[in-house]
Coordinates of C-alpha atoms and ligand atoms in Angstrom, one line a residue:
M1 CA -21.5 -0.7 -50.8
S2 CA -18.0 -0.4 -49.4
R3 CA -15.7 -3.4 -50.0
V4 CA -13.8 -5.2 -47.3
A5 CA -10.5 -7.1 -47.4
Y6 CA -9.0 -9.6 -45.0
V7 CA -5.4 -8.7 -44.2
N8 CA -3.4 -10.7 -41.6
G9 CA -6.2 -11.4 -39.2
R10 CA -8.4 -8.3 -39.7
Y11 CA -11.2 -7.3 -41.9
V12 CA -10.5 -3.8 -43.1
P13 CA -11.9 -1.3 -45.6
H14 CA -10.6 -2.3 -49.0
R15 CA -9.3 1.2 -49.7
R16 CA -7.1 1.0 -46.6
A17 CA -6.1 -2.6 -47.0
T18 CA -2.3 -2.5 -47.1
V19 CA 0.8 -4.7 -46.4
H20 CA 4.3 -3.7 -45.3
V21 CA 6.8 -2.4 -47.8
E22 CA 9.1 -5.3 -46.8
D23 CA 6.5 -7.9 -47.4
R24 CA 8.3 -10.6 -49.5
G25 CA 5.4 -10.7 -51.9
Y26 CA 6.0 -7.0 -52.7
Q27 CA 9.8 -7.3 -52.9
F28 CA 10.4 -10.8 -54.4
A29 CA 6.9 -12.0 -55.6
D30 CA 7.7 -14.7 -52.9
G31 CA 4.2 -16.0 -52.5
V32 CA 1.3 -18.0 -53.9
Y33 CA -2.4 -17.4 -54.6
E34 CA -5.7 -19.0 -55.5
V35 CA -8.8 -17.6 -57.3
C36 CA -12.0 -19.4 -56.5
E37 CA -15.3 -18.8 -58.3
V38 CA -18.3 -17.7 -56.2
R39 CA -21.7 -18.7 -57.4
G40 CA -24.9 -17.8 -55.6
G41 CA -22.7 -16.7 -52.7
R42 CA -21.1 -20.1 -52.4
L43 CA -17.5 -21.2 -53.2
V44 CA -17.0 -23.5 -56.2
D45 CA -14.5 -26.3 -55.8
E46 CA -13.0 -25.0 -52.5
R47 CA -11.6 -28.4 -51.6
R48 CA -9.6 -28.6 -54.8
H49 CA -8.4 -25.0 -54.6
M50 CA -7.2 -25.6 -51.0
E51 CA -5.4 -28.8 -52.0
R52 CA -3.6 -26.9 -54.8
L53 CA -2.8 -24.1 -52.4
Q54 CA -1.3 -26.6 -50.0
R55 CA 0.8 -28.1 -52.8
S56 CA 2.1 -24.6 -54.0
L57 CA 3.0 -23.7 -50.4
A58 CA 4.9 -27.0 -49.9
E59 CA 6.8 -26.6 -53.2
L60 CA 8.0 -23.2 -52.1
R61 CA 8.5 -24.2 -48.5
I62 CA 6.1 -21.5 -47.2
A63 CA 4.5 -22.4 -43.9
A64 CA 0.7 -22.6 -43.9
P65 CA -0.5 -19.5 -42.0
M66 CA -3.4 -21.3 -40.4
P67 CA -5.3 -24.6 -40.7
L68 CA -6.9 -24.9 -44.1
K69 CA -10.3 -25.1 -42.5
A70 CA -9.8 -21.7 -40.9
L71 CA -8.7 -20.3 -44.2
G72 CA -11.9 -21.6 -45.8
M73 CA -13.8 -19.7 -43.1
V74 CA -11.9 -16.5 -43.9
L75 CA -12.8 -17.0 -47.6
R76 CA -16.4 -17.4 -46.9
E77 CA -16.5 -14.5 -44.5
T78 CA -14.8 -12.2 -47.0
V79 CA -17.4 -13.3 -49.6
R80 CA -20.2 -12.6 -47.1
R81 CA -18.9 -9.2 -46.0
N82 CA -18.6 -8.1 -49.6
R83 CA -22.1 -9.5 -50.4
V84 CA -20.7 -11.3 -53.5
R85 CA -23.3 -13.5 -55.1
D86 CA -21.5 -14.2 -58.4
G87 CA -17.8 -13.4 -58.7
I88 CA -14.5 -14.4 -57.4
V89 CA -12.6 -14.6 -54.1
Y90 CA -8.8 -14.0 -54.2
L91 CA -6.4 -15.5 -51.6
Q92 CA -2.7 -14.6 -51.4
I93 CA -0.1 -16.0 -49.0
T94 CA 3.5 -14.7 -49.0
R95 CA 6.6 -15.6 -47.0
G96 CA 5.9 -12.6 -44.8
V97 CA 7.6 -9.4 -43.8
A98 CA 11.3 -9.4 -43.1
P99 CA 14.4 -7.2 -43.8
R100 CA 15.2 -7.5 -47.5
D101 CA 17.4 -10.5 -48.1
H102 CA 16.9 -13.0 -51.0
A103 CA 17.4 -16.1 -48.8
F104 CA 14.5 -17.2 -46.6
P105 CA 13.7 -15.0 -43.6
P106 CA 14.3 -16.2 -40.0
A107 CA 12.3 -19.2 -38.9
G108 CA 9.1 -18.1 -37.3
T109 CA 8.4 -15.3 -39.7
R110 CA 4.7 -15.2 -40.1
P111 CA 3.4 -15.6 -43.7
S112 CA 1.1 -12.8 -44.8
V113 CA -2.5 -13.5 -45.8
V114 CA -4.7 -11.3 -47.9
V115 CA -8.2 -12.2 -49.1
T116 CA -10.4 -10.1 -51.3
A117 CA -13.7 -10.8 -53.1
R118 CA -15.5 -9.0 -55.9
S119 CA -18.6 -9.5 -58.0
L120 CA -18.4 -10.3 -61.7
D121 CA -21.1 -9.3 -64.1
R122 CA -22.5 -12.7 -65.1
E123 CA -24.6 -11.3 -67.9
R124 CA -21.5 -9.8 -69.5
L125 CA -19.6 -13.1 -69.2
E126 CA -22.4 -15.0 -70.8
K127 CA -22.5 -12.5 -73.6
A128 CA -18.8 -12.9 -74.1
A129 CA -19.2 -16.7 -74.1
A130 CA -21.9 -16.4 -76.7
E131 CA -19.6 -14.4 -79.0
G132 CA -16.3 -16.1 -78.2
I133 CA -13.0 -14.5 -77.7
A134 CA -9.8 -13.9 -79.8
V135 CA -6.5 -15.2 -78.7
I136 CA -3.0 -14.5 -79.8
T137 CA 0.2 -16.6 -79.4
V138 CA 3.4 -15.4 -77.7
P139 CA 6.7 -17.2 -77.1
E140 CA 6.8 -19.2 -73.8
N141 CA 9.2 -17.2 -71.6
R142 CA 8.2 -18.4 -68.1
W143 CA 10.3 -20.4 -65.6
P144 CA 9.9 -24.2 -65.8
R145 CA 7.8 -24.6 -62.6
V146 CA 4.5 -22.8 -63.6
D147 CA 2.7 -25.8 -62.0
I148 CA 3.2 -23.8 -58.8
K149 CA 0.6 -21.0 -58.5
S150 CA 3.1 -18.3 -57.7
I151 CA 2.3 -14.6 -57.7
A152 CA 5.4 -14.0 -59.9
L153 CA 3.4 -13.3 -63.1
L154 CA 5.4 -10.8 -65.1
P155 CA 5.5 -12.9 -68.3
N156 CA 1.7 -13.4 -67.9
V157 CA 1.2 -9.7 -67.4
L158 CA 3.1 -8.9 -70.5
A159 CA 1.4 -11.6 -72.5
K160 CA -2.1 -10.4 -71.5
Q161 CA -1.2 -6.8 -72.3
A162 CA 0.1 -7.9 -75.8
A163 CA -3.3 -9.6 -76.3
R164 CA -5.1 -6.4 -75.3
E165 CA -3.1 -4.3 -77.6
Q166 CA -4.0 -6.7 -80.5
G167 CA -7.7 -6.7 -79.6
A168 CA -7.6 -10.2 -78.1
K169 CA -8.7 -11.4 -74.7
E170 CA -6.0 -14.0 -74.0
A171 CA -2.5 -15.0 -75.1
W172 CA -1.4 -18.6 -75.5
F173 CA 2.3 -19.3 -74.6
V174 CA 4.0 -21.4 -77.3
A175 CA 7.0 -23.6 -76.3
P176 CA 10.1 -23.7 -78.6
D177 CA 8.8 -26.9 -80.1
G178 CA 5.8 -25.1 -81.5
T179 CA 3.3 -26.6 -78.9
V180 CA 0.9 -24.5 -76.9
T181 CA 1.5 -24.7 -73.2
E182 CA -1.4 -22.6 -71.7
G183 CA -2.9 -19.1 -71.6
S184 CA -1.6 -16.2 -69.5
S185 CA -4.4 -16.9 -67.0
S186 CA -6.2 -20.0 -68.4
N187 CA -5.7 -23.5 -69.8
A188 CA -5.8 -24.1 -73.5
W189 CA -7.9 -26.7 -75.4
I190 CA -8.8 -27.6 -79.0
V191 CA -11.2 -30.0 -80.6
T192 CA -9.8 -31.8 -83.6
A193 CA -11.5 -32.3 -87.0
S194 CA -12.4 -35.9 -85.8
G195 CA -14.0 -34.5 -82.6
K196 CA -11.3 -35.3 -80.1
V197 CA -10.8 -32.9 -77.2
V198 CA -7.1 -32.1 -76.7
T199 CA -5.3 -30.4 -73.9
R200 CA -1.8 -30.5 -72.6
P201 CA -0.9 -33.0 -69.8
A202 CA -0.6 -31.3 -66.4
D203 CA 3.2 -31.6 -66.0
H204 CA 5.5 -28.7 -64.8
A205 CA 4.8 -26.7 -68.0
I206 CA 1.2 -25.7 -67.1
L207 CA -0.8 -24.9 -64.1
R208 CA -3.2 -27.8 -63.3
G209 CA -6.3 -25.7 -63.5
I210 CA -9.2 -26.7 -61.2
T211 CA -11.6 -26.0 -64.0
R212 CA -9.5 -28.2 -66.2
T213 CA -9.7 -31.1 -63.7
V214 CA -13.5 -30.8 -63.3
L215 CA -13.9 -30.6 -67.1
L216 CA -12.3 -34.0 -67.5
D217 CA -15.3 -35.4 -65.6
V218 CA -17.7 -33.3 -67.8
L219 CA -16.1 -34.7 -70.9
A220 CA -16.4 -38.3 -69.7
A221 CA -20.0 -37.8 -68.8
N222 CA -20.8 -36.5 -72.3
G223 CA -19.0 -39.4 -73.9
L224 CA -16.4 -37.1 -75.4
E225 CA -13.0 -38.5 -76.3
L226 CA -10.0 -36.8 -74.5
E227 CA -6.4 -36.7 -75.7
E228 CA -4.1 -35.4 -73.0
R229 CA -1.1 -34.4 -75.2
P230 CA 0.6 -31.2 -76.4
F231 CA -0.9 -29.6 -79.5
T232 CA 0.9 -27.3 -82.0
V233 CA -0.2 -23.8 -83.1
A234 CA -0.7 -25.3 -86.6
E235 CA -3.1 -27.8 -85.1
A236 CA -5.0 -25.1 -83.3
Y237 CA -5.3 -23.0 -86.5
A238 CA -6.9 -26.1 -88.2
A239 CA -9.0 -27.0 -85.2
R240 CA -12.8 -27.5 -85.3
E241 CA -13.1 -25.7 -82.0
A242 CA -10.9 -24.0 -79.4
F243 CA -11.6 -22.8 -75.9
I244 CA -10.0 -21.8 -72.6
T245 CA -10.8 -22.7 -69.0
S246 CA -10.4 -20.9 -65.7
A247 CA -12.3 -20.3 -62.5
S248 CA -13.5 -16.9 -63.6
Q249 CA -14.1 -17.7 -67.3
I250 CA -15.4 -21.3 -66.8
V251 CA -15.3 -22.5 -70.4
M252 CA -14.8 -19.7 -72.9
P253 CA -15.0 -20.4 -76.6
V254 CA -12.1 -19.1 -78.7
V255 CA -13.2 -18.0 -82.2
S256 CA -9.9 -16.7 -83.6
I257 CA -6.2 -17.4 -83.1
D258 CA -3.6 -14.9 -84.3
G259 CA -6.4 -13.2 -86.4
R260 CA -7.4 -16.5 -88.2
P261 CA -11.0 -17.7 -87.5
V262 CA -11.3 -21.0 -85.8
A263 CA -13.5 -23.1 -88.1
N264 CA -16.4 -20.8 -89.1
G265 CA -15.4 -18.2 -86.5
A266 CA -18.4 -18.9 -84.1
P267 CA -18.3 -20.6 -80.7
G268 CA -18.2 -24.4 -81.1
M269 CA -20.9 -26.8 -80.0
I270 CA -18.7 -28.8 -77.6
A271 CA -17.4 -25.8 -75.8
T272 CA -20.9 -24.5 -75.4
V273 CA -22.1 -27.8 -74.0
L274 CA -19.2 -28.1 -71.6
R275 CA -19.8 -24.6 -70.4
R276 CA -23.5 -25.3 -69.9
D277 CA -22.8 -28.5 -67.9
F278 CA -19.8 -27.4 -65.9
H279 CA -21.4 -26.6 -62.6
R280 CA -23.2 -29.9 -62.4
F281 CA -19.8 -31.5 -61.9
A282 CA -18.1 -28.8 -59.7
E283 CA -18.3 -29.1 -55.9
I284 CA -20.4 -26.1 -54.8
G285 CA -20.0 -25.5 -51.0
Ligands
LIG301 N1 -3.2 -21.4 -66.1 C1 -2.8 -20.2 -65.6 C2 -1.5 -19.6 -65.9 C3 -3.8 -19.5 -64.7 O1 -3.4 -18.3 -64.2 C4 -5.0 -20.0 -64.5 C5 -6.1 -19.3 -63.7 N2 -5.8 -19.3 -62.3 C6 -5.3 -21.3 -65.0 C7 -4.4 -21.9 -65.8 C8 -6.7 -21.9 -64.8 O2 -6.7 -22.4 -63.5 P1 -8.2 -22.6 -62.7 O3 -9.0 -23.4 -63.6 O4 -7.8 -23.2 -61.5 O5 -8.7 -21.2 -62.5

């Protein structure tokens, strides 16, 4: 089946879906994005993703290209046209097309909107979750506003590639004080020896993951104790469990960090339960 992308008001064949060379996303990474899980053809946590999008746009002073309700319709239509049952929908908004100049373009420049959708192999993801993944650690080298979901992802790209080259699936950024901030495309969590679930507070040093937000409810419902505080790499090495969260990975157990097994090197019980229960707490449209 041929894929379809939404580009600035039109649904076009994916292979011919293009933006202008002077799009500010292309030239300056001057834009924001969202990735939403699709499950059974429906969007997961659309409201929260839209709220975060609105915040990212406001922080960067990019105008909303259309009412959020209309944007939601475009997301759903893109999912429908691509016949995605289980997968993701990607939305990107940039400051638009204008002659290259670092400062903002003239008022009235229309933001560019691109939406794509694709299927993910759910069986493969479940298999990965049953096995768990390896992560490596890398020095934090991003700007201090990664709470904004900007498309400027060069450090994340390099970190993920470093992970690949070391046979791992994710890289955790480590701040100069030795604490883990988050993954290159996920939030980072550990479970301590005493069974407390630890994740970094959502300040400017991490993206406030939607999966992270929903998981706080899953934790509470399961009577699990949460500690929202930074944790060190040393603590992670000694953890009983570790896992990552993101819209596409949900809850993914981490079974090794920098080549050292986490506990006995198998996915932990808490991560497995959280993964199992996640969609009962998500808003499925
Ligand atoms: N941190 C980063 C850097 C990410 O790219 C992502 C994935 N978008 C996340 C955290 C997790 O966010 P979410 O749960 O909303 O997918």
